[in-house]
XYZ file of C-alpha atoms in Angstrom:
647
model
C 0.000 0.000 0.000
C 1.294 3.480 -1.175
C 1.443 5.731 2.128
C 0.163 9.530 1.624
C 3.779 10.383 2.223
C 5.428 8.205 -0.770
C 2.291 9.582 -2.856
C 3.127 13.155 -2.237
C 6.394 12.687 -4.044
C 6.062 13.080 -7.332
C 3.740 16.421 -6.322
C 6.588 17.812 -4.931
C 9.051 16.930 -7.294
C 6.963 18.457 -10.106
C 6.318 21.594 -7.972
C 10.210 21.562 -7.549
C 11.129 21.376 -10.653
C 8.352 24.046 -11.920
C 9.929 26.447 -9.127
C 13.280 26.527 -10.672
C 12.252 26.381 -13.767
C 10.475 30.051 -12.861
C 11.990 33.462 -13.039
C 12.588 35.241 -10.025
C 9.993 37.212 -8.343
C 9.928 40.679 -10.013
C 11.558 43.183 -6.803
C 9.049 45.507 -5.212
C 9.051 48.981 -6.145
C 12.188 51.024 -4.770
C 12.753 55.138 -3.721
C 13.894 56.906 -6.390
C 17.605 57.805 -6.066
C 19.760 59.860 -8.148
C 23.611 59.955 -9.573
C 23.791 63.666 -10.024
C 27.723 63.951 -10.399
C 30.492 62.353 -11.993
C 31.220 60.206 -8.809
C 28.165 60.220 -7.366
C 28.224 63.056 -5.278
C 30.337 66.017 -5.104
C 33.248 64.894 -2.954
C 33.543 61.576 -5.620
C 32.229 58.524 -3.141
C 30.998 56.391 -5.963
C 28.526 54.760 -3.770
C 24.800 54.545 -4.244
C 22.022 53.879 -1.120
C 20.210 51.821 -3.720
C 19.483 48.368 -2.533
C 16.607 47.045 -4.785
C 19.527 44.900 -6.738
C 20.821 42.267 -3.685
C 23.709 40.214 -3.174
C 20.377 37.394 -3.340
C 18.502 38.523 -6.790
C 21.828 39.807 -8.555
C 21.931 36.548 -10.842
C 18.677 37.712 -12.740
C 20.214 41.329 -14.158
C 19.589 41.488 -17.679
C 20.208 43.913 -19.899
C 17.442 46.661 -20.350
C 17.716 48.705 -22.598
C 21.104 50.102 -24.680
C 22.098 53.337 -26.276
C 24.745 54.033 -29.233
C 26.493 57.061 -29.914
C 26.260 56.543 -33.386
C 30.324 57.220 -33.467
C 31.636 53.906 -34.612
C 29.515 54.270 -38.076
C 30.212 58.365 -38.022
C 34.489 58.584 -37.096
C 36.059 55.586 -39.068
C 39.260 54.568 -38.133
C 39.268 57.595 -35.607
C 37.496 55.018 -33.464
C 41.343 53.449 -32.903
C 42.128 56.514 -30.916
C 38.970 56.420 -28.689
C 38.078 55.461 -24.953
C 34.804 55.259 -24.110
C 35.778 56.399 -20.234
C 32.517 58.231 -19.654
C 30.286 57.918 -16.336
C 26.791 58.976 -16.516
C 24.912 61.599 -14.440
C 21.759 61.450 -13.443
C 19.745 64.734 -12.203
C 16.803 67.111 -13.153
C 15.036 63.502 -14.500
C 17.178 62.902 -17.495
C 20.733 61.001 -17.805
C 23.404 62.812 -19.551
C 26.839 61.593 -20.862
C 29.377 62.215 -22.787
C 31.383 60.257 -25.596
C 34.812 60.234 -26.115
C 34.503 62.847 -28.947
C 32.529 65.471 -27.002
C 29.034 64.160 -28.224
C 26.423 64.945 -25.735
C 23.168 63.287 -25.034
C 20.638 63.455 -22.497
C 18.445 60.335 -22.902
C 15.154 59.253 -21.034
C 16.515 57.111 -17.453
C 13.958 54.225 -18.042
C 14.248 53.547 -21.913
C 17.362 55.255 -23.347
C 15.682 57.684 -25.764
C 17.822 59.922 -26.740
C 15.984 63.366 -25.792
C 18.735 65.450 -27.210
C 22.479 65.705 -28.762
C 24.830 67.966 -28.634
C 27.670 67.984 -30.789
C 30.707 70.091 -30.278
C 32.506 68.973 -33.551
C 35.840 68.167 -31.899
C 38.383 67.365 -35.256
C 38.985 63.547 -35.195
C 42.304 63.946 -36.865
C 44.187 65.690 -33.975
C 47.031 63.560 -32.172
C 46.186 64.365 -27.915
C 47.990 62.786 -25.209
C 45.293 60.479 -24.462
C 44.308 60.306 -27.576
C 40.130 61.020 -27.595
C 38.511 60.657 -23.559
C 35.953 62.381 -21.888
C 35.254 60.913 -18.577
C 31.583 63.107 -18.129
C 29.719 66.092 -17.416
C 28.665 68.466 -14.994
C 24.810 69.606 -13.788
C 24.088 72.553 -11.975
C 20.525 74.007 -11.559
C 20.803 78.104 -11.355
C 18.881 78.968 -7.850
C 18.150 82.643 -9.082
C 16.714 81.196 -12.184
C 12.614 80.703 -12.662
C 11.362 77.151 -13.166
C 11.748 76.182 -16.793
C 13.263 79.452 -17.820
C 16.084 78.879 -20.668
C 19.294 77.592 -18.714
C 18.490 77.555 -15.477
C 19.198 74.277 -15.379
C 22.956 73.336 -17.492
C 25.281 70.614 -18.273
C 28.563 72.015 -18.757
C 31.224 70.015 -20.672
C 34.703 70.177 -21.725
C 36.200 69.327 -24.835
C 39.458 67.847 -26.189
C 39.865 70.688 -27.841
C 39.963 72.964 -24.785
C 36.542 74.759 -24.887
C 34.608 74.820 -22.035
C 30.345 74.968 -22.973
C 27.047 75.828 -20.964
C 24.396 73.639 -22.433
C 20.701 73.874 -21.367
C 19.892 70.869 -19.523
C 16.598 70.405 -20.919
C 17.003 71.449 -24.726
C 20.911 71.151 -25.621
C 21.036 73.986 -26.853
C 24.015 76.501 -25.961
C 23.490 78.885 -23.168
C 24.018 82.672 -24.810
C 24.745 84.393 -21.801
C 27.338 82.185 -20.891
C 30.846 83.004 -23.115
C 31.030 83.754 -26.623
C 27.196 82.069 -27.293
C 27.795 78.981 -24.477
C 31.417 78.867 -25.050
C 34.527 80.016 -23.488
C 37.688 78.830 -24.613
C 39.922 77.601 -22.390
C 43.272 77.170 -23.584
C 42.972 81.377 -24.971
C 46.487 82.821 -24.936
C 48.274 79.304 -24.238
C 51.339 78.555 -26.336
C 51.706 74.767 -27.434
C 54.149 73.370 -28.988
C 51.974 71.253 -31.668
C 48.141 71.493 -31.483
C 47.066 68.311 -29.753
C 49.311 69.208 -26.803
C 47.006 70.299 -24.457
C 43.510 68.796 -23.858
C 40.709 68.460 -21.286
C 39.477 64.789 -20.439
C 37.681 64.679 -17.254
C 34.156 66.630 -15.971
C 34.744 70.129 -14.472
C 33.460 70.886 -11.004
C 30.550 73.430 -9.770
C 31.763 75.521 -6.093
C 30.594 78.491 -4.935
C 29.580 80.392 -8.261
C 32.401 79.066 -10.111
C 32.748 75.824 -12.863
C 36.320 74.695 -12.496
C 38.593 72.924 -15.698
C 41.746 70.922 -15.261
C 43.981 69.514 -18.452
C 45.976 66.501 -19.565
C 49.070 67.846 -21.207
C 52.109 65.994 -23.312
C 54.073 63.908 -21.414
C 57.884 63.328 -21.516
C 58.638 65.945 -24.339
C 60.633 68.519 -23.345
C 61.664 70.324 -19.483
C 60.253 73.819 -21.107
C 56.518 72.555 -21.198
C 53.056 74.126 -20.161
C 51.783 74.884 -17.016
C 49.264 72.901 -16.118
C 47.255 75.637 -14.721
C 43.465 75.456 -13.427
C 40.713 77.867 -14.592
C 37.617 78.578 -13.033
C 34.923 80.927 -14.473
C 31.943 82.040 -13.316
C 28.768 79.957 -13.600
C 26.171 82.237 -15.058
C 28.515 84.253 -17.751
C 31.937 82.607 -18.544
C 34.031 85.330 -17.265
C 37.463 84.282 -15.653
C 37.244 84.474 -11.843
C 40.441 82.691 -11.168
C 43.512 80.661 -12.074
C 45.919 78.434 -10.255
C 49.328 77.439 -11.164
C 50.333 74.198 -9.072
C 54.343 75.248 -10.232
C 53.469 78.596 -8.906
C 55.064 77.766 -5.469
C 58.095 76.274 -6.911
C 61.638 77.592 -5.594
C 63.167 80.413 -7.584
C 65.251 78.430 -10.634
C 63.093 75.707 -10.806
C 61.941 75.050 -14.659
C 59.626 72.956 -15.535
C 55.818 72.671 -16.922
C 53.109 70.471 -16.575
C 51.945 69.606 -12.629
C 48.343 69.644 -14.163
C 45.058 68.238 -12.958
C 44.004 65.606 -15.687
C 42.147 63.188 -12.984
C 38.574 64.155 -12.155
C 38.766 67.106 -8.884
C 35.774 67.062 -6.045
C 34.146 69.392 -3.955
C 33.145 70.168 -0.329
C 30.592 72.965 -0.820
C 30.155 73.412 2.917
C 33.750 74.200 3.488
C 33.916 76.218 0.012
C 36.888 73.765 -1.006
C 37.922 72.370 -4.289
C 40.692 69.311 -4.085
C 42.858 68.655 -6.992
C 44.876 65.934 -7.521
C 48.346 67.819 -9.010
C 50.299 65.839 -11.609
C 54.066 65.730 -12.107
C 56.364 68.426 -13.672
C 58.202 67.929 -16.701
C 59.687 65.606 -17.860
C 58.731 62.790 -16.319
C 62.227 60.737 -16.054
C 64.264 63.551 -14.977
C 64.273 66.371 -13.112
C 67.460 67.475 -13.189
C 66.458 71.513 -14.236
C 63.838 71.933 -11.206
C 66.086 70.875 -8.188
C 64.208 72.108 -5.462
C 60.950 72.543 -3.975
C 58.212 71.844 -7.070
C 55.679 73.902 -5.621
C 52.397 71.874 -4.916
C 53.046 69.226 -7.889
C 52.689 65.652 -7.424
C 49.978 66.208 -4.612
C 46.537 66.213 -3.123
C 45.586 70.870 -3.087
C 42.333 72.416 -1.587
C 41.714 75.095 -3.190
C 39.302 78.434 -1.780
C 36.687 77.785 -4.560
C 35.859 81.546 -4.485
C 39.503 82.883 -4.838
C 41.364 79.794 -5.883
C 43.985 80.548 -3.142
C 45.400 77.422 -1.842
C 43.860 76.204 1.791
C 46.946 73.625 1.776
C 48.681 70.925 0.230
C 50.596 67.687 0.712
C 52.574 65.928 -1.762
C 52.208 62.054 -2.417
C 55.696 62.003 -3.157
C 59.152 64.103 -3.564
C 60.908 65.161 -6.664
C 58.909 61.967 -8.699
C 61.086 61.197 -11.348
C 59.105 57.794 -12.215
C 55.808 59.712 -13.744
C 53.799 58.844 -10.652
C 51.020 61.151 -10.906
C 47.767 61.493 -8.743
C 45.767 60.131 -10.806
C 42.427 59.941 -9.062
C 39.528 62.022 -7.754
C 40.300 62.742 -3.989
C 37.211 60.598 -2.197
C 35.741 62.996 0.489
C 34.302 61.167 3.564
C 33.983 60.698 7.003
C 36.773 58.110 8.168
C 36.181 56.313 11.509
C 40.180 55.585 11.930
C 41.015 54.445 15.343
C 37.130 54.768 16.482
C 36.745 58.481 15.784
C 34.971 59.952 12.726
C 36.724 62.830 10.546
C 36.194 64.398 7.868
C 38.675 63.287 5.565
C 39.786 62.903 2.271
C 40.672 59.694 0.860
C 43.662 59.565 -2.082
C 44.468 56.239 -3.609
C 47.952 56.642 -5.847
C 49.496 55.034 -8.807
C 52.149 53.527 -6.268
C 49.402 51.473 -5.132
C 49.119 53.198 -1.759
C 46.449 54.809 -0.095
C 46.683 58.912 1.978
C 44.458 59.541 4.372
C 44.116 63.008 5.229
C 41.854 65.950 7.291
C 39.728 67.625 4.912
C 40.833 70.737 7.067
C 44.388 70.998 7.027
C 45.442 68.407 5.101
C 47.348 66.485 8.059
C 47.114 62.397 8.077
C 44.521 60.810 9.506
C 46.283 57.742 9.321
C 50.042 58.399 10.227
C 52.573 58.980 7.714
C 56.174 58.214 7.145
C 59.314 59.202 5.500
C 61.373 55.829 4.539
C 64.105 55.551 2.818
C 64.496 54.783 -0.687
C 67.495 53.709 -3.449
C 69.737 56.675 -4.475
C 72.281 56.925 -7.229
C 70.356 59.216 -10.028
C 71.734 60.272 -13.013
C 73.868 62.616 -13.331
C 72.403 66.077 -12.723
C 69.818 64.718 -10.771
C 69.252 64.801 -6.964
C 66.738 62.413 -5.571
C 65.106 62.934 -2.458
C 66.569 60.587 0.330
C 63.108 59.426 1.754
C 59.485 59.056 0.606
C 55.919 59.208 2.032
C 54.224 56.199 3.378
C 51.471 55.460 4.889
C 51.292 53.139 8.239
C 47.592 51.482 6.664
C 46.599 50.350 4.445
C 49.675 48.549 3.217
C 50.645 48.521 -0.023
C 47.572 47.218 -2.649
C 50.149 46.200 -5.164
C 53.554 44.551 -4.908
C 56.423 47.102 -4.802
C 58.979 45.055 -5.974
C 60.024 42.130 -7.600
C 63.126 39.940 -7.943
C 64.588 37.886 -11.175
C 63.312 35.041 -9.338
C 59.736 36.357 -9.428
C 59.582 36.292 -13.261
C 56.347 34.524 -14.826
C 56.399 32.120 -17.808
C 53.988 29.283 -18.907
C 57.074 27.754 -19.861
C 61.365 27.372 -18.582
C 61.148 29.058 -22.260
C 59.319 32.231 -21.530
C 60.134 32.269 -17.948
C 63.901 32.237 -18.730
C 63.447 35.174 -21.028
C 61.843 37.427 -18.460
C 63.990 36.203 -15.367
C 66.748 37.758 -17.821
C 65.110 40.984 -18.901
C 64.508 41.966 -14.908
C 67.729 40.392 -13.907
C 69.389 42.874 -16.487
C 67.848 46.448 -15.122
C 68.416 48.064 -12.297
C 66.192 47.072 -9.500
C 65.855 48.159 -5.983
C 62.137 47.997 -5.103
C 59.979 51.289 -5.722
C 61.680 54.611 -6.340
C 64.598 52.975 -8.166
C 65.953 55.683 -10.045
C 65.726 55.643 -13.817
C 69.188 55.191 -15.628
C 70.561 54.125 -18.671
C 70.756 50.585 -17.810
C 67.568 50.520 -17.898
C 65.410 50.688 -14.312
C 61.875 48.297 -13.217
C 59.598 50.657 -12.439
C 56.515 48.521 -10.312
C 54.348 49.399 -9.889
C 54.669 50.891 -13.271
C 53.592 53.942 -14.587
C 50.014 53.226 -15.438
C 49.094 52.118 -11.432
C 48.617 50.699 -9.106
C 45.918 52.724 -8.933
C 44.601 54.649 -11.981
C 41.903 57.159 -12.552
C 39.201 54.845 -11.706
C 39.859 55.772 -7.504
C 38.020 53.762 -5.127
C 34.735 53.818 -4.219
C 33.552 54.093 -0.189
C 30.558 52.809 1.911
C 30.129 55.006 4.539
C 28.349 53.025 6.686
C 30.491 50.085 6.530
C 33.649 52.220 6.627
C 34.829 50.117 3.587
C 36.703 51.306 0.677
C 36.683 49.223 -2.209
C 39.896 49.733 -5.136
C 41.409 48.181 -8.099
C 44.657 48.085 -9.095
C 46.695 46.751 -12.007
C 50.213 45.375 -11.434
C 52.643 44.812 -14.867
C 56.437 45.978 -14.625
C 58.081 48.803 -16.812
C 61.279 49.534 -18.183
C 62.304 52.805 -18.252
C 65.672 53.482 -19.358
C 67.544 57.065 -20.008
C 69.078 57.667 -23.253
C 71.559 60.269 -24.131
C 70.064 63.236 -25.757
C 72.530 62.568 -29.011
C 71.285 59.441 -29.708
C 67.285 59.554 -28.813
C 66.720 59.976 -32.837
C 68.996 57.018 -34.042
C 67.233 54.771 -31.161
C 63.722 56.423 -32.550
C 64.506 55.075 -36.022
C 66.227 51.452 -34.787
C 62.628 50.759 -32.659
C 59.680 51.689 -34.619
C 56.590 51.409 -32.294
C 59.007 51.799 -29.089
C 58.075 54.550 -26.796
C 60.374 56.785 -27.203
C 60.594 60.767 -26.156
C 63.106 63.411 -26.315
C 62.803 65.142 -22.758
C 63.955 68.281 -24.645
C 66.524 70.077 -23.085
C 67.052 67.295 -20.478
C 70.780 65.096 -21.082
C 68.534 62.638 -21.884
C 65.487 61.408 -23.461
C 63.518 58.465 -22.076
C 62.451 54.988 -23.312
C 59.236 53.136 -21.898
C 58.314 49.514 -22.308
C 55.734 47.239 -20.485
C 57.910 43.910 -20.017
C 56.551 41.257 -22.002
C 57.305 37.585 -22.373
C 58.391 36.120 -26.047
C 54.821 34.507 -25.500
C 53.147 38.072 -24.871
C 52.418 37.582 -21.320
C 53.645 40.081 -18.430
C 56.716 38.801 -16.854
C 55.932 39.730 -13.517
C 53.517 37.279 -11.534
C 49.699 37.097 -11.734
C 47.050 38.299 -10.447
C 47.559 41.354 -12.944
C 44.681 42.874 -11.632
C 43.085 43.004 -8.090
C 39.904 44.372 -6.399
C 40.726 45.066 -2.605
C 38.470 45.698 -0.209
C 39.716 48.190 2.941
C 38.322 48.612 6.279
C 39.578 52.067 6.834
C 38.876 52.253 10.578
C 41.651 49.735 11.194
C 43.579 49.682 7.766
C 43.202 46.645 7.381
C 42.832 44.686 3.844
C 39.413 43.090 4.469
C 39.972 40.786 0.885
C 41.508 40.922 -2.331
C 40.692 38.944 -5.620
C 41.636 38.559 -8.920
C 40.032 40.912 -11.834
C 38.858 39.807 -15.022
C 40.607 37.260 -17.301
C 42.426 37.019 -20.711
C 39.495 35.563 -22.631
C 39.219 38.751 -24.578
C 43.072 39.478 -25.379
C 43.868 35.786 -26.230
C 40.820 34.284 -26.957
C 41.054 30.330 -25.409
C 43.324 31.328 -22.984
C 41.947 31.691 -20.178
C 41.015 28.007 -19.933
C 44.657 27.537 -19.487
C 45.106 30.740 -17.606
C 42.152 30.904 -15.553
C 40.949 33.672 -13.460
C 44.504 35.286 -13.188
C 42.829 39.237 -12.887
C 44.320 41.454 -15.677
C 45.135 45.356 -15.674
C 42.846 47.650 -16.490
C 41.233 50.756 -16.483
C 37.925 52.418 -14.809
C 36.855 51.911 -11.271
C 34.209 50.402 -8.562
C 31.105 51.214 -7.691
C 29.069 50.387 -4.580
C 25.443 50.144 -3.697
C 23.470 50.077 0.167
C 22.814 46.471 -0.748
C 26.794 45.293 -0.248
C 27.174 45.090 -3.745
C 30.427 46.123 -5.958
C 29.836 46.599 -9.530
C 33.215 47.193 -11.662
C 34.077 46.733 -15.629
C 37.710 48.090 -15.936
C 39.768 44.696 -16.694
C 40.513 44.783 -20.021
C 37.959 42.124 -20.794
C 34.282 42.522 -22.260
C 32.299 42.250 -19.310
C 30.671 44.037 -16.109
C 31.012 42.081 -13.073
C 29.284 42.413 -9.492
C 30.973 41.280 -5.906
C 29.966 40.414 -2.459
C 31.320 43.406 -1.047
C 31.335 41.611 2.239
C 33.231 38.607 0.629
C 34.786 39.608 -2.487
C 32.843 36.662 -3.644
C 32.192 37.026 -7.615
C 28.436 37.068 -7.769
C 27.608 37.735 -11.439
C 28.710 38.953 -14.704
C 27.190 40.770 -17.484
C 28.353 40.373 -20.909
C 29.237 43.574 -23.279
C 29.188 44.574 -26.449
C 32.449 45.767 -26.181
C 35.353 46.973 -23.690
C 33.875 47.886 -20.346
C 36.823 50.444 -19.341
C 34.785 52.668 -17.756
C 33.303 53.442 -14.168
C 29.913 51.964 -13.784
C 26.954 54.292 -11.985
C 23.675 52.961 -10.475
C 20.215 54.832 -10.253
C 16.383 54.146 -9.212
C 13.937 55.133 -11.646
C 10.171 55.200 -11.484
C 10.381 52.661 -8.847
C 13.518 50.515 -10.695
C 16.957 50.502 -10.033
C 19.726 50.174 -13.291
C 23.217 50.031 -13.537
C 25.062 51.373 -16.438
C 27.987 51.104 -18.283
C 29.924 52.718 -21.024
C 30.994 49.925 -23.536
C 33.466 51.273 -25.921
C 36.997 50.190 -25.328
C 39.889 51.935 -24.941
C 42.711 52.651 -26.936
C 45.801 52.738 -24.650
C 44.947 48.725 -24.319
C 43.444 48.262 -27.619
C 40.280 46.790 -25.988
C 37.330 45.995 -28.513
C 35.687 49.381 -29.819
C 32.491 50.439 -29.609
C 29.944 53.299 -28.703
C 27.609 51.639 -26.963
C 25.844 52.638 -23.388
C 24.442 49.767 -21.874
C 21.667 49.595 -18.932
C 21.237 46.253 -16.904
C 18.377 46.019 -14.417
C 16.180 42.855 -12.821
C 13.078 41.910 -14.598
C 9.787 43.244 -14.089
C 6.535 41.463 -13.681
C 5.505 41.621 -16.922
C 9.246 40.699 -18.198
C 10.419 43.350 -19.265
């Protein structure tokens, strides 16, 4: 005789079995939340309260709707010179970006309609130092403005070409009042040395009636290069209001150009305070002609936002001769080291360490300090004897590496790159360059890049990826920089004009094409930055899309990359960045690799997450990029969990 129990079986099996067979249940409705700047909010956070998408439902994104710039059919082989960097904004109800040829769009948040373009007309034929980036825009609603009157609500963008516009937010169209008819150029009265050698790649800034512009300028060409000054104008007309020249400070005798802001600033409006992160002077690989104090290059500056007058600085590092730029938006937020909130800003570097500092004085929050590092420069050089560290978080990337380190699928390969970093000079970081040839890891590109980190303030976690690959940087005598120009077609090399020597840059590669340093090759770390501790790290992204097949053999090994993380109020972590085709989501409690989202093309971008009518998206810019020759594209794409009726 069957008992009820037995007979219930095959019920439940079938009920089973129609249960996972189901889609998930569509999420409830969520609060509306908003992305209104290029990092979130104005002091560059990157995190989102938005919790509709879980660490539980994140398996069922799907994509939801997608956007193209239309620039892949419209610039040609342009496209090869292109980085689709962009974050979105979202604010006054519509989503605005910006592609990497100055095209701007508002579309509709929920579908992607494009409600409007704007289109600057940026030449596609000029050679810039990042070839053609913009990273996004800025939104700023006019409080002396009427409702709906013409402009009171703009989007101002900055071009490649250095011209900085007022756009109305709601029509496109160029504000009159503001410039010459919604344009002010920039780079007026600068003197370049070749057209493309000044541009403007990242979103300005909105502080205190002012819209602030940095600029990426040439690097390694010559000592006698230009001053990477920052403008600010006011909001309503265009008219100058101030300038800032981080070289401005520099000793008497010092000469040198460059120290720009390239990297996207932020903004404490409360405080009236605009932080820059300062690049280094030129040229990069020596600094023999500014000997000295270099003013407030190579650091982390708050700036008075209504008189640009410098609040104070501190520098990242002294006298960098190794191109070691901050390259990231200083992350404003309140930092609960040692059990005691402060106001603090946050700045990850391209060294792969992370400073720590009051948003008030610019003192660390977490202690600082000077080591020593290798000596011996070249001649005409004098290196600093000591460099800046911080006591937490340690190191994110490895800052050195031995002959016996070298990678190689093979004794083959592996012999061939145990000999290439057995044959340069190699101390650990800060090893001078020199005309043996000198490692440089991390190398030049990060550690950390201009992706920064993105914080969860209620967690106290900051979440970061780096890349780790070695360079070679070796000085050449100024007589023979065109003869070794000619013997290396497709080498890096650059003059340093006026320097003894030029410079020669090379990522070390394997005869197989692999780095020769050890995997991972690209990390997301997760900080708790009340202790400093490194909560987890994992591996980022694989080689499927440089070496198709490979990573079956390879793995997960994590590969460089560029872009940064985002998080959410749910624990999530959403990052592209690794040079692979994809958008990825982590446990941000775990670093547990929850779900990936295939894209159209290279996902080398910071994503950004909003709730709309009810329904959270996150969105990426798929283009590519063309410093790692990712897979091109123009494509925006939206991901978001089903609704009830599918969609």
């Amino acid at each position: 005789m069957t008992s009820m129990r037995t007979a219930r079986l095959p019920l439940l099996a079938s009920l089973l079995a129609l249960a996972a067979c189901s889609p998930p249940p569509a999420p409830p409705p969520a609060p509306d939340v908003g992305w209104a700047h290029y990092g979130s909010d104005a002091g560059g956070t990157r995190f989102s309260p938005a919790a509709q998408i879980t660490p539980a439902n994140v398996r069922g994104l799907k994509v939801a709707w997608t956007w193209s710039t239309g620039e892949m059919a419209a610039k040609g082989e342009a496209m090869e010179r292109a980085s689709f960097e962009a974050t979105p904004i979202l604010a006054g109800g519509r989503l605005y970006l910006c592609s990497p040829f100055n095209l701007v769009a508002a579309l509709d948040p929920g579908t992607g309609r494009p409600l409007w373009r704007f289109d600057p007309k940026v030449d596609p034929h000029v050679n810039y130092p990042n070839d053609y980036v913009c990273r996004g825009v800025t939104y700023w609603r006019d409080p002396q403005a009427p409702a709906n009157a013409p402009c009171a609500e703009r989007i101002f963008t900055a071009t490649n070409d250095r011209r900085l516009f007022a756009l109305d937010a709601a029509s496109g169209r160029p504000c009159p009042g503001f410039g010459a008819g919604g344009v002010v150029d920039v780079g007026a009265g600068v003197r370049l040395a070749r057209p493309g050698a000044m541009q403007i790649t990242s979103a300005p800034v909105v502080a205190r009636g002012v819209v602030v512009v940095g600029s990426s300028i040439d690097d390694n060409q010559r000592i006698d290069e230009v001053r990477g000054t920052v403008r600010a104008y006011d909001l309503r007309t265009g008219a100058p209001r101030w300038s800032f020249d981080p070289l401005a400070a520099a000793d008497p005798g010092v000469k040198a150009g460059a120290a720009n802001v390239w990297a996207p600033m932020s903004v404490d409006e409360a405080r009236g305070l605009t932080f820059l992160p300062t690049s280094s002077p030129s040229p990069d690989f020596w600094g023999g002609a500014r000997l000295g104090s270099e003013g407030q290059a190579n650091s982390v500056v708050a700036l008075d936002a209504e008189t640009g007058r410098p609040a104070w600085s501190f520098a990242t590092i002294h006298h960098d001769v190794w191109d070691y730029d901050v390259p990231a938006q200083p992350t404003l937020a309140d930092v609960a080291w040692g059990g005691r909130a402060t106001p603090a800003v946050i700045q990850p570097t391209k060294q792969g360490l992370i400073f720590t500092l009051a948003r008030d004085d610019g003192r660390p929050v977490i202690p600082v300090e000077e080591r020593p590092v290798p000596q011996g420069a070249a001649p005409g050089e004098r290196l600093s004897p000591t460099q800046p560290f911080p006591l937490a978080p340690r190191p994110l990337t490895p800052i050195r590496v031995t002959a016996d380190d070298a990678y190689g699928l093979t004794p083959w390969d592996r012999g061939a790159c145990r000999r290439l970093i057995a044959g340069a000079r190699n101390e650990g970081i800060y090893t001078p360059p020199s005309t043996q040839g000198t490692i440089l890891h991390p190398f030049t590109g990060g550690g950390v890049n201009w992706g920064g980190l993105a914080f969860d303030p209620g967690r106290q976690v900051a979440f970061v990826n780096t890349s780790s690959l070695l360079h070679r940087v070796t000085l050449i005598p100024a007589e023979r920089v065109a003869a070794e120009r000619a013997a290396n077609p497709g080498v890096e090399i650059s003059a340093q004009a006026g320097a003894p020597y030029g410079m020669r840059r090379e990522v070390l590669l394997s005869p197989l094409g692999l780095p020769c340093n050890k995997p991972p090759w690209g990390r997301l770390h997760a900080v708790d930055m009340r202790t400093g501790e490194v909560l987890w790290e994992v591996p980022l992204g694989t080689t499927r899309d440089l070496a198709p097949g490979s990573q079956l053999l390879l793995g997960t090994v994590g590969v460089p990359g560029f872009g940064g993380p985002m998080a959410t109020g749910s624990g999530l972590v959403f990052i592209g960045a690794a040079v692979d085709n994809y958008l990825r989501a982590f446990d941000g409690r775990t670093g547990k690799e929850l779900w990936k989202g295939r894209l159209p093309a290279g996902g080398q971008a910071t994503p950004m997450t909003y709730v709309w009518k009810g329904r959270q998206y996150v969105v990426i810019a798929a283009g590519g990029h063309s410093k790692s020759d990712t897979k091109r594209g123009d494509t925006l794409v939206a991901f978001a969990l089903p609704t009830a009726d599918g969609g």
